Structure formats: structure tokens, C-alpha cells
PDB file of C-alpha atoms in Angstrom:
ATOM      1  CA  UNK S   1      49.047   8.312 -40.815  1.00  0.00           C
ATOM      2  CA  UNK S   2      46.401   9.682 -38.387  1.00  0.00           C
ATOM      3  CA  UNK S   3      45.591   7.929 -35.276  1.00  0.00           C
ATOM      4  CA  UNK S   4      44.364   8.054 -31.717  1.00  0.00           C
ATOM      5  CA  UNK S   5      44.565   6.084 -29.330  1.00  0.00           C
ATOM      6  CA  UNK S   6      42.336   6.353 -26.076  1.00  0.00           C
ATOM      7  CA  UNK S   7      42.894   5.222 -22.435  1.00  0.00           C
ATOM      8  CA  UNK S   8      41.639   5.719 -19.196  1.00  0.00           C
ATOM      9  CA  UNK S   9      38.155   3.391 -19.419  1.00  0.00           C
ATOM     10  CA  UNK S  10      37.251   1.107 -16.544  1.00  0.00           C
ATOM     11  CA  UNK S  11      34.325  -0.081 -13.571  1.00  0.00           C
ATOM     12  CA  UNK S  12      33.335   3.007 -11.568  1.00  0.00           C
ATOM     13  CA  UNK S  13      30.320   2.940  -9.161  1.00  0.00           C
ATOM     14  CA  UNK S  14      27.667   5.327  -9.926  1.00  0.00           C
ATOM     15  CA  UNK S  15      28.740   9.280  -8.741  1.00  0.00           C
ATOM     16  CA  UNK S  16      32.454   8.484  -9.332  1.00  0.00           C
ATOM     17  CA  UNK S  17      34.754   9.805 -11.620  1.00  0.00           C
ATOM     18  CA  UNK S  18      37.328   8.988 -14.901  1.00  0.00           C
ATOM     19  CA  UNK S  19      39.183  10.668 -17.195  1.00  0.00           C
ATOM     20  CA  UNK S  20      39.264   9.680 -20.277  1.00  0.00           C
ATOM     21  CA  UNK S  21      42.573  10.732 -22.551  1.00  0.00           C
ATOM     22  CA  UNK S  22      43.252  10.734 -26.624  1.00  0.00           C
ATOM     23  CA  UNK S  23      46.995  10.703 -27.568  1.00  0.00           C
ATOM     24  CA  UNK S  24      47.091  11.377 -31.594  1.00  0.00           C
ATOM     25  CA  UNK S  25      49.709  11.019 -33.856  1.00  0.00           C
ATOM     26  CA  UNK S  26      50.168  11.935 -37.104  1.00  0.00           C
ATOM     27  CA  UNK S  27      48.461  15.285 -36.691  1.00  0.00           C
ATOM     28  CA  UNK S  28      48.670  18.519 -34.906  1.00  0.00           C
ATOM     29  CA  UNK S  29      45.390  18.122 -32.718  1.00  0.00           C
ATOM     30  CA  UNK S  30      45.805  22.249 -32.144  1.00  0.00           C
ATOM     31  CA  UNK S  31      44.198  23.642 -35.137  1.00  0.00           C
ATOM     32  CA  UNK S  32      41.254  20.542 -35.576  1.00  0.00           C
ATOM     33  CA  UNK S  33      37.923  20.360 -33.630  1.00  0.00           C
ATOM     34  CA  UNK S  34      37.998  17.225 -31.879  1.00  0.00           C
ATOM     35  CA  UNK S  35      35.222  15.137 -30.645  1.00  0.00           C
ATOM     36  CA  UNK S  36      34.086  12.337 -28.081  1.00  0.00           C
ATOM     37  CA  UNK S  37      31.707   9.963 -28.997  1.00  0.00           C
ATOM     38  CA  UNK S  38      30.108   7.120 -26.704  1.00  0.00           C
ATOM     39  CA  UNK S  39      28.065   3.928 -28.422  1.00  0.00           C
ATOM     40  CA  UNK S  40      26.140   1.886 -25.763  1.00  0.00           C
ATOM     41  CA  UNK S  41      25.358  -1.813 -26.735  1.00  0.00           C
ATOM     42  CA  UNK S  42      22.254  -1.395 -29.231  1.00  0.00           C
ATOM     43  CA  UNK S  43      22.093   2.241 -29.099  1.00  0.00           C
ATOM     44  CA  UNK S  44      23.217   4.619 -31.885  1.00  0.00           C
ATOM     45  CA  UNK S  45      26.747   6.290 -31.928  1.00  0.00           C
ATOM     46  CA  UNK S  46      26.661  10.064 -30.186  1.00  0.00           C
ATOM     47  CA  UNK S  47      28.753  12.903 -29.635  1.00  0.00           C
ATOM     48  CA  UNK S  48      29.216  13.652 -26.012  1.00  0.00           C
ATOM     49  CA  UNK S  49      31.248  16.399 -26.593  1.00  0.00           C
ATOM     50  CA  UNK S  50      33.070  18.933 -28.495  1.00  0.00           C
ATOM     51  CA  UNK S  51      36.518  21.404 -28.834  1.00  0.00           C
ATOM     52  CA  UNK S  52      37.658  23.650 -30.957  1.00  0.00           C
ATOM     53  CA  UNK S  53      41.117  25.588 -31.690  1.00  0.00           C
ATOM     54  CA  UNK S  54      39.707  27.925 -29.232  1.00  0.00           C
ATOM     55  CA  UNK S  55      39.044  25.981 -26.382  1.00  0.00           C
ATOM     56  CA  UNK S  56      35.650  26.678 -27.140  1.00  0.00           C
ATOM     57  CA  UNK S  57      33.080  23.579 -25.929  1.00  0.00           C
ATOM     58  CA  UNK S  58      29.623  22.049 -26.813  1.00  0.00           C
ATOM     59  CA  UNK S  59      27.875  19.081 -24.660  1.00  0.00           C
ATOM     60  CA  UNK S  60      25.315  16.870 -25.034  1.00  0.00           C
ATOM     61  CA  UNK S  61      22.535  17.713 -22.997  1.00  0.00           C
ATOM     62  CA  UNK S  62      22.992  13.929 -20.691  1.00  0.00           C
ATOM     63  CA  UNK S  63      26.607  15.405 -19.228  1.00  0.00           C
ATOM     64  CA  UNK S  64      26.186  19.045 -19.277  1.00  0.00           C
ATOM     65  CA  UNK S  65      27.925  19.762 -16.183  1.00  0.00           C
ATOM     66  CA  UNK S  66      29.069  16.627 -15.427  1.00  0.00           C
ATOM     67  CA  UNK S  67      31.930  16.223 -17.651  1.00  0.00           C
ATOM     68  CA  UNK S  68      34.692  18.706 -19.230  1.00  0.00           C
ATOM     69  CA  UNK S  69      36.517  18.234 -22.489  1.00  0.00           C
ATOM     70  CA  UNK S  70      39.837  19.660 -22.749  1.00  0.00           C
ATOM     71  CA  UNK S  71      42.867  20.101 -24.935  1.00  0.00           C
ATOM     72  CA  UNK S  72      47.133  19.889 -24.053  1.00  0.00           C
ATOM     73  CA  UNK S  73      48.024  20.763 -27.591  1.00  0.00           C
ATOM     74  CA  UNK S  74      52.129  20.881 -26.293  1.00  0.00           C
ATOM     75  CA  UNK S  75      51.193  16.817 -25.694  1.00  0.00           C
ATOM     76  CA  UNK S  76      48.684  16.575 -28.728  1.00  0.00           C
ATOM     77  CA  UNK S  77      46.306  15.127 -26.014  1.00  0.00           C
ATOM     78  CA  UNK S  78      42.597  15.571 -25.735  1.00  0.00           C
ATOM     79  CA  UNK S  79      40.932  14.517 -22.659  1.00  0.00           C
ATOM     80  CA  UNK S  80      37.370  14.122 -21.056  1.00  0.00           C
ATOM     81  CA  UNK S  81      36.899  14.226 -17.572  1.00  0.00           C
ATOM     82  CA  UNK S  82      34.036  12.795 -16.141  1.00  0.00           C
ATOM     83  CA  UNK S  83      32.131  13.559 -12.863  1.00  0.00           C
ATOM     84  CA  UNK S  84      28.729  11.872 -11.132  1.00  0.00           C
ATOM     85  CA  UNK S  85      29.109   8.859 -13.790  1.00  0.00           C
ATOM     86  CA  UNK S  86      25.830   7.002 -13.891  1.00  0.00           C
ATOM     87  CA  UNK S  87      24.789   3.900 -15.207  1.00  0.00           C
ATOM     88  CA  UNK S  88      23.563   5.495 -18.332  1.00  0.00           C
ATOM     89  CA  UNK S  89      27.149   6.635 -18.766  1.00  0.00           C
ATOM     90  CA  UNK S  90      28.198   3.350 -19.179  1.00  0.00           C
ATOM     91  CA  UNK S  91      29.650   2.770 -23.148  1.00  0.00           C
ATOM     92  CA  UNK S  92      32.780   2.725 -24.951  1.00  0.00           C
ATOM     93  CA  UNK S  93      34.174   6.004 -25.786  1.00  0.00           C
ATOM     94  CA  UNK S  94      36.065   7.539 -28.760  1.00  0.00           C
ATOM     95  CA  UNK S  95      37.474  10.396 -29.444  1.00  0.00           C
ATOM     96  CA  UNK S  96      37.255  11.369 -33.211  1.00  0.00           C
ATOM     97  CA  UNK S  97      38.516  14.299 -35.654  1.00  0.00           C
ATOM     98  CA  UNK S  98      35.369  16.418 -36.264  1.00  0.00           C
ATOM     99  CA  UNK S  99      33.861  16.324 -39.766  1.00  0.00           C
ATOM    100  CA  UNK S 100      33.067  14.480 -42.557  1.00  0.00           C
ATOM    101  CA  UNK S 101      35.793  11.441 -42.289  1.00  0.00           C
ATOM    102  CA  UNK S 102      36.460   8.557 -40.529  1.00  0.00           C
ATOM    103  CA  UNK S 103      39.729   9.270 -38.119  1.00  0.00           C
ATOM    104  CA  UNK S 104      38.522   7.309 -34.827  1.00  0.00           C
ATOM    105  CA  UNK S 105      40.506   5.971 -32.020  1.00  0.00           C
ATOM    106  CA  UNK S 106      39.866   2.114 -31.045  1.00  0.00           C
ATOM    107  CA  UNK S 107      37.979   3.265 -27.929  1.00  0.00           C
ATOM    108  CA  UNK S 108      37.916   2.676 -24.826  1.00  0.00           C
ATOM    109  CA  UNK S 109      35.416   1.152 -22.131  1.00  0.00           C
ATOM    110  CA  UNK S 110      33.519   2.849 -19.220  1.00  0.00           C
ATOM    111  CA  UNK S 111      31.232   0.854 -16.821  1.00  0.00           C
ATOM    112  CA  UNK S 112      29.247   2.427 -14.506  1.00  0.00           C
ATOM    113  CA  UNK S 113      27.901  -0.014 -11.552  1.00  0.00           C
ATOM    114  CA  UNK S 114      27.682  -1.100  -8.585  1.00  0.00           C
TER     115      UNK S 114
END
């Protein structure tokens, strides 16, 4: 059975930093695209970022350059790190296998404020 499980949410004020992790089980994370999601109260679901095989990465335009997905396939970990949060950063995140199916972690909370 797939799952992940994600860690690493909590209260940071505005500029600071998290990182986010995604332990799976019940797949070898090294040859899937993996993704991170964020869903703010009353606001649609979106991907924040993606990784492939490769190592190869895509952002949404809100945290280009402010935060870095990343892959430990010898741990079957993904993780986000996440520079200059704002307040707008503030959601729960999930990390979820990429296509058409519905293998999502539980999340896990980020609030940004002071």
C-alpha cells in the first residue's frame, strides 16, 4: 500500500524558513515524479512544485526562488525547503505522486505570522 506521510509544518514569522519532508512507503519514490501541493482555507488546491527521476524541477511562479524541492531516493524521502515564507505561504502542504490518481500524504501545516 502506497503512502506518505509529511512532517516538518509549524508557526514561522514572515522571511523565515521550514523544511518540509515526505517519507513514502510502499513505493520506490526514485523512478515517480513527485509533487507538493498547498490548499489555503477557501482557496483551490495547487502545485507548488515539482521532481522528476532526474532531479529535474518546475515551480509555481509565488516561490520561484524561494523554495527548493528535492529528492534522497537511498531514504525514499522528498523534501521542500522553504526560504522568505510569507503570509501568503501560509497552508497545509502535501506531497503527492504526480498524475492521474489519488496517492496523497495527510499533510502537514505551515503558518506564516507574526
Amino acid at each position: 500500500q502506497v503512502q506518505f506521510v509529511e512532517s516538518g509544518g509549524g508557526l514561522v514569522q514572515p522571511g523565515g524558513s521550514l523544511r518540509l519532508s515526505c517519507a513514502a512507503s510502499g513505493i520506490i519514490l526514485s523512478i515517480y515524479v513527485m509533487e507538493w501541493y498547498r490548499q489555503a482555507p477557501g482557496i483551490q488546491r495547487e502545485l507548488v512544485a515539482r521532481i522528476d527521476s532526474a532531479g529535474n524541477t518546475i515551480y509555481a511562479e509565488s516561490v520561484k526562488g524561494r523554495f527548493t524541492i528535492s529528492r534522497d531516493n537511498t531514504k525514499n524521502m522528498v523534501y521542500l525547503q522553504m526560504n522568505r515564507l510569507k503570509p501568503e505561504d501560509t497552508a497545509v502542504y502535501y506531497c503527492k505522486l504526480a498524475g492521474p490518481n489519488n496517492y496523497w500524504g495527510q499533510g502537514t501545516q505551515v503558518t506564516v505570522s507574526s
